[in-house]
C-alpha cells in the first residue's frame, strides 16, 4: 500500500516523531502495509500455512518482493478480497475504526468533521460512519476530488473555504467528533466547532510535508500553533482532545492484540459488504519512485 505517510518518509521526515532532524537512514525500503502469499513460517508460528493469502503491517520494508514481519501483524485475506484491495485495507481502515470507535466512541445520531475526506483514511471514515444510523459526515477536500467522493459524505466543502461558518450554518451547535490530519492552523477552528463532550483527534500530519508550497518554516509554525491548546479552556468547555498514531501503537506500544480484534470486526464489515477499500491506481514496483 502507498500511503501519505510514505510520502513523508520520502521527504526525510521521521514518521514516529514527526520531525526532520532524525529521518530514517538511507538506503531504506519504504512501506508499512502489504498483501501477498505466505512463503515461509517461523518455527513456532500457528494459524497460518504456506500458500495462505494474507495482508500485514510491517515496520518499514513493505515495498519488496519478500517481506518478513511478526505473525501478530498478519491477517488472512477474505476469499472475495483482491490482493490490491488487501494492500489498501489495514492502515486506513484500522486508523479510521480506532479513532471513531475506540477513542471518540461514535454512536447513533452523532456528527463528524473529517479533513482530507478524499484521502484513504477520510474515505474509510466516511464508510464506517455509514454503518451507524443517522451519522452526519462533514468533509473537507480539494475541489478536484469532490466529484469522486460527493456520495460518501453528507456535506462536502472545499478545503480552502471557510468550513467553520458552513458547518455552523448547517449544525448550529457544532459537531461531536473532529478528525484532523492537517495539524496546526486548523486546531483552533476544530476545537471551536466541538460540542460539549465532543472529541478532537489529531492524527497523521499532512501539513508537515514540505513541498513546493510548504517551507520548513511553515511546518515549524504549524507545530507551534498546535501547542496553544489551553487545558483550563478544555475543562470549562467540556471538550476532549486526543492524539492517535497507529504505527506507534503497533510497533512501539505493542498493542498488536488490540489491533487484531479491530481487524476481525473490520473483516466482518467487509464480508457483509458494508465497507470496501477504494483503490485509486496500481503501479509496477519499477514505477513506484
Coordinates of C-alpha atoms in Angstrom, one line a residue:
X1 CA 0.0 0.0 0.0
X2 CA 1.1 3.5 -0.7
X3 CA 0.0 5.9 2.0
X4 CA 0.5 9.6 2.7
X5 CA 3.0 8.6 5.4
X6 CA 5.2 7.1 2.8
X7 CA 5.5 10.5 1.1
X8 CA 6.6 11.9 4.5
X9 CA 9.3 9.3 4.7
X10 CA 10.4 10.2 1.3
X11 CA 10.7 13.8 2.3
X12 CA 13.1 12.7 5.0
X13 CA 10.7 13.1 7.9
X14 CA 10.8 10.7 10.9
X15 CA 7.2 9.4 10.9
X16 CA 7.3 8.4 14.5
X17 CA 8.2 11.8 15.9
X18 CA 7.1 14.0 13.0
X19 CA 10.4 15.8 13.0
X20 CA 13.0 16.4 10.3
X21 CA 16.2 16.1 12.4
X22 CA 16.1 12.3 12.8
X23 CA 14.9 10.9 9.4
X24 CA 15.4 7.2 8.8
X25 CA 18.9 6.4 7.4
X26 CA 19.1 5.7 3.6
X27 CA 19.2 3.3 1.8
X28 CA 15.8 2.2 3.1
X29 CA 12.8 0.3 1.8
X30 CA 9.6 2.3 2.5
X31 CA 6.1 0.9 3.1
X32 CA 4.1 -0.1 6.2
X33 CA 1.5 -2.5 4.8
X34 CA 1.3 -5.2 2.1
X35 CA -0.5 -8.2 0.9
X36 CA 0.8 -11.4 -0.5
X37 CA 1.2 -15.2 -0.2
X38 CA 2.9 -16.9 2.8
X39 CA 6.2 -18.4 1.6
X40 CA 7.7 -19.5 4.9
X41 CA 6.9 -19.6 8.6
X42 CA 8.9 -19.3 11.8
X43 CA 9.2 -22.4 13.9
X44 CA 6.6 -21.6 16.4
X45 CA 4.0 -20.0 14.1
X46 CA 0.5 -21.3 14.4
X47 CA -2.7 -20.5 12.5
X48 CA -1.1 -19.9 9.1
X49 CA 0.1 -22.2 6.3
X50 CA 2.4 -21.8 3.4
X51 CA 0.2 -20.6 0.5
X52 CA -2.2 -18.6 2.6
X53 CA -3.3 -15.2 1.2
X54 CA -2.5 -12.6 3.8
X55 CA -2.2 -8.9 4.5
X56 CA 0.2 -7.4 7.0
X57 CA 1.6 -4.4 8.8
X58 CA 5.4 -4.0 8.5
X59 CA 7.7 -1.6 10.3
X60 CA 9.1 -0.3 7.0
X61 CA 10.3 -2.6 4.2
X62 CA 6.8 -3.4 2.8
X63 CA 7.7 -2.4 -0.8
X64 CA 9.6 -5.5 -1.6
X65 CA 9.2 -8.9 -3.3
X66 CA 9.7 -10.7 0.0
X67 CA 8.6 -9.2 3.3
X68 CA 9.3 -10.6 6.8
X69 CA 7.1 -9.5 9.8
X70 CA 6.0 -10.9 13.2
X71 CA 2.9 -13.1 13.0
X72 CA 0.9 -10.8 15.2
X73 CA 0.8 -8.3 12.4
X74 CA -0.5 -10.7 9.8
X75 CA -4.2 -11.3 8.9
X76 CA -5.9 -13.7 6.4
X77 CA -7.5 -12.1 3.4
X78 CA -11.2 -12.9 2.8
X79 CA -11.8 -15.1 -0.2
X80 CA -13.6 -12.3 -2.1
X81 CA -11.0 -9.6 -1.4
X82 CA -8.3 -8.9 -4.1
X83 CA -4.6 -8.5 -3.3
X84 CA -4.8 -4.8 -4.3
X85 CA -7.8 -4.2 -2.0
X86 CA -6.0 -6.0 0.8
X87 CA -2.9 -3.8 0.3
X88 CA -5.1 -0.7 0.7
X89 CA -7.1 -2.0 3.7
X90 CA -5.2 -2.3 7.0
X91 CA -3.7 1.1 7.6
X92 CA -6.7 3.3 6.5
X93 CA -9.5 1.2 8.0
X94 CA -7.8 0.4 11.3
X95 CA -6.9 4.0 11.8
X96 CA -10.4 5.2 11.0
X97 CA -12.1 2.5 13.1
X98 CA -9.9 3.1 16.2
X99 CA -10.4 6.8 16.1
X100 CA -14.1 6.7 15.6
X101 CA -15.0 3.8 18.0
X102 CA -12.1 3.3 20.4
X103 CA -11.1 7.0 21.0
X104 CA -14.3 9.0 20.1
X105 CA -17.0 6.5 20.9
X106 CA -19.1 7.2 17.8
X107 CA -22.8 6.4 18.3
X108 CA -26.1 6.8 16.5
X109 CA -27.1 10.4 15.7
X110 CA -23.6 11.9 16.1
X111 CA -21.8 14.2 13.7
X112 CA -18.2 14.0 12.4
X113 CA -16.0 16.5 10.7
X114 CA -13.1 14.9 8.7
X115 CA -10.4 16.7 6.9
X116 CA -8.9 15.3 3.7
X117 CA -12.1 13.4 3.1
X118 CA -10.7 12.3 -0.3
X119 CA -7.7 10.5 1.2
X120 CA -7.5 6.9 2.3
X121 CA -8.4 7.5 6.0
X122 CA -11.0 10.0 5.0
X123 CA -12.8 7.5 2.8
X124 CA -12.6 4.8 5.4
X125 CA -14.1 7.2 8.0
X126 CA -17.0 8.0 5.7
X127 CA -17.7 4.3 5.0
X128 CA -17.5 3.4 8.7
X129 CA -19.8 6.3 9.7
X130 CA -22.4 4.9 7.2
X131 CA -22.5 1.7 9.3
X132 CA -24.1 3.6 12.2
X133 CA -27.6 5.1 11.9
X134 CA -28.0 8.8 11.4
X135 CA -24.4 9.9 11.5
X136 CA -23.8 13.2 9.7
X137 CA -20.3 13.5 8.0
X138 CA -18.9 16.9 7.1
X139 CA -15.8 16.6 4.9
X140 CA -13.2 19.0 3.5
X141 CA -11.3 18.1 0.4
X142 CA -9.5 19.7 -2.6
X143 CA -12.2 20.6 -5.2
X144 CA -10.9 18.3 -7.9
X145 CA -11.7 15.3 -5.6
X146 CA -15.3 16.4 -4.9
X147 CA -16.9 14.6 -7.9
X148 CA -15.4 11.2 -6.8
X149 CA -16.3 11.4 -3.2
X150 CA -19.5 13.5 -3.1
X151 CA -21.7 10.5 -2.4
X152 CA -19.7 9.2 0.6
X153 CA -20.1 12.3 2.8
X154 CA -23.2 14.2 3.9
X155 CA -21.8 17.7 3.4
X156 CA -18.6 18.4 1.4
X157 CA -16.6 21.7 1.5
X158 CA -13.6 22.9 -0.4
X159 CA -10.6 22.7 1.8
X160 CA -9.8 26.4 1.2
X161 CA -13.4 27.5 2.0
X162 CA -14.4 28.9 5.5
X163 CA -15.7 25.5 6.6
X164 CA -16.3 26.7 10.2
X165 CA -19.1 29.0 9.0
X166 CA -20.5 26.4 6.7
X167 CA -20.7 23.7 9.4
X168 CA -22.3 26.2 11.9
X169 CA -24.9 27.2 9.3
X170 CA -26.0 23.5 9.0
X171 CA -25.4 22.5 12.6
X172 CA -25.6 25.5 14.9
X173 CA -24.1 23.8 17.9
X174 CA -21.2 22.2 16.0
X175 CA -20.1 18.6 15.7
X176 CA -19.3 15.7 18.1
X177 CA -16.1 14.5 16.5
X178 CA -13.3 16.3 14.6
X179 CA -10.6 14.2 12.9
X180 CA -7.7 16.4 11.9
X181 CA -4.7 15.2 9.9
X182 CA -3.9 18.8 8.9
X183 CA -2.2 19.6 12.1
X184 CA -1.7 23.2 13.0
X185 CA -3.7 26.1 11.7
X186 CA -6.9 24.0 12.0
X187 CA -6.6 23.1 15.6
X188 CA -8.3 26.2 17.0
X189 CA -11.0 26.0 14.3
X190 CA -11.7 22.4 15.0
X191 CA -11.9 22.9 18.8
X192 CA -14.3 25.8 18.3
X193 CA -16.7 23.5 16.4
X194 CA -16.8 20.8 19.0
X195 CA -20.0 20.3 21.0
X196 CA -19.6 19.9 24.8
X197 CA -18.2 16.3 25.4
X198 CA -17.0 16.3 21.8
X199 CA -13.7 14.7 20.9
X200 CA -11.0 16.3 18.7
X201 CA -8.4 13.8 17.4
X202 CA -5.1 14.8 15.9
X203 CA -3.6 12.1 13.6
X204 CA -1.3 11.9 10.6
X205 CA 0.3 15.1 9.6
X206 CA -0.4 16.3 6.1
X207 CA 0.9 19.8 6.8
X208 CA 4.3 18.5 7.9
X209 CA 5.3 17.7 4.4
X210 CA 7.4 20.4 2.8
X211 CA 6.5 20.5 -0.9
X212 CA 6.6 23.3 -3.4
X213 CA 4.0 25.3 -1.3
X214 CA 5.2 24.4 2.1
X215 CA 8.5 25.5 3.6
X216 CA 10.2 24.2 6.7
X217 CA 9.2 27.4 8.4
X218 CA 5.5 27.0 7.8
X219 CA 6.0 23.5 9.1
X220 CA 7.6 24.7 12.3
X221 CA 4.9 27.4 12.6
X222 CA 2.0 25.0 12.3
X223 CA 3.5 22.9 15.1
X224 CA 4.0 26.0 17.2
X225 CA 0.3 26.7 16.8
X226 CA -0.7 23.2 18.0
X227 CA 0.9 23.9 21.3
X228 CA -1.6 26.7 22.1
X229 CA -4.3 24.5 23.5
X230 CA -5.4 25.8 26.9
X231 CA -6.2 22.9 29.3
X232 CA -8.3 25.2 31.5
X233 CA -10.4 26.1 28.5
X234 CA -10.9 22.4 27.7
X235 CA -12.2 21.9 31.3
X236 CA -14.5 24.8 31.1
X237 CA -15.9 23.8 27.7
X238 CA -16.1 20.1 28.4
X239 CA -14.0 19.1 25.4
X240 CA -11.7 16.2 24.8
X241 CA -8.5 16.5 22.7
X242 CA -6.7 13.3 21.7
X243 CA -3.9 12.1 19.5
X244 CA -3.7 8.9 17.5
X245 CA -0.7 7.1 15.9
X246 CA -1.3 3.6 14.6
X247 CA 2.4 3.0 13.9
X248 CA 3.3 3.8 17.5
X249 CA 0.5 1.7 18.8
X250 CA 1.7 -1.2 16.7
X251 CA 5.5 -1.0 16.8
X252 CA 6.3 1.0 20.0
X253 CA 3.5 0.2 22.4
X254 CA 2.9 -3.4 21.5
X255 CA -0.9 -3.3 21.1
X256 CA -0.9 -5.9 18.3
X257 CA -3.6 -7.9 20.1
X258 CA -6.0 -4.9 20.4
X259 CA -5.5 -4.2 16.7
X260 CA -6.2 -7.9 15.8
X261 CA -9.6 -7.5 17.5
X262 CA -10.3 -4.4 15.4
X263 CA -9.2 -6.2 12.2
X264 CA -11.7 -9.0 12.9
X265 CA -14.5 -6.5 13.2
X266 CA -13.4 -4.8 10.0
X267 CA -13.2 -8.0 8.1
X268 CA -16.8 -8.9 9.2
X269 CA -17.9 -5.5 7.9
X270 CA -16.1 -6.2 4.6
X271 CA -17.7 -9.6 4.3
X272 CA -21.1 -8.2 4.9
X273 CA -20.4 -5.6 2.1
X274 CA -20.6 -2.6 4.4
X275 CA -17.1 -1.3 3.7
X276 CA -14.8 -1.6 0.7
X277 CA -11.3 -0.1 0.2
X278 CA -11.0 2.4 -2.7
X279 CA -8.0 1.6 -4.8
X280 CA -7.0 4.7 -6.8
X281 CA -4.4 3.2 -9.1
X282 CA -2.0 0.3 -9.4
X283 CA 1.8 0.6 -10.2
X284 CA 4.5 -1.8 -11.1
X285 CA 7.3 -1.9 -8.4
X286 CA 9.7 -0.4 -11.0
X287 CA 7.5 2.7 -11.4
X288 CA 7.0 3.4 -7.7
X289 CA 9.6 6.1 -7.4

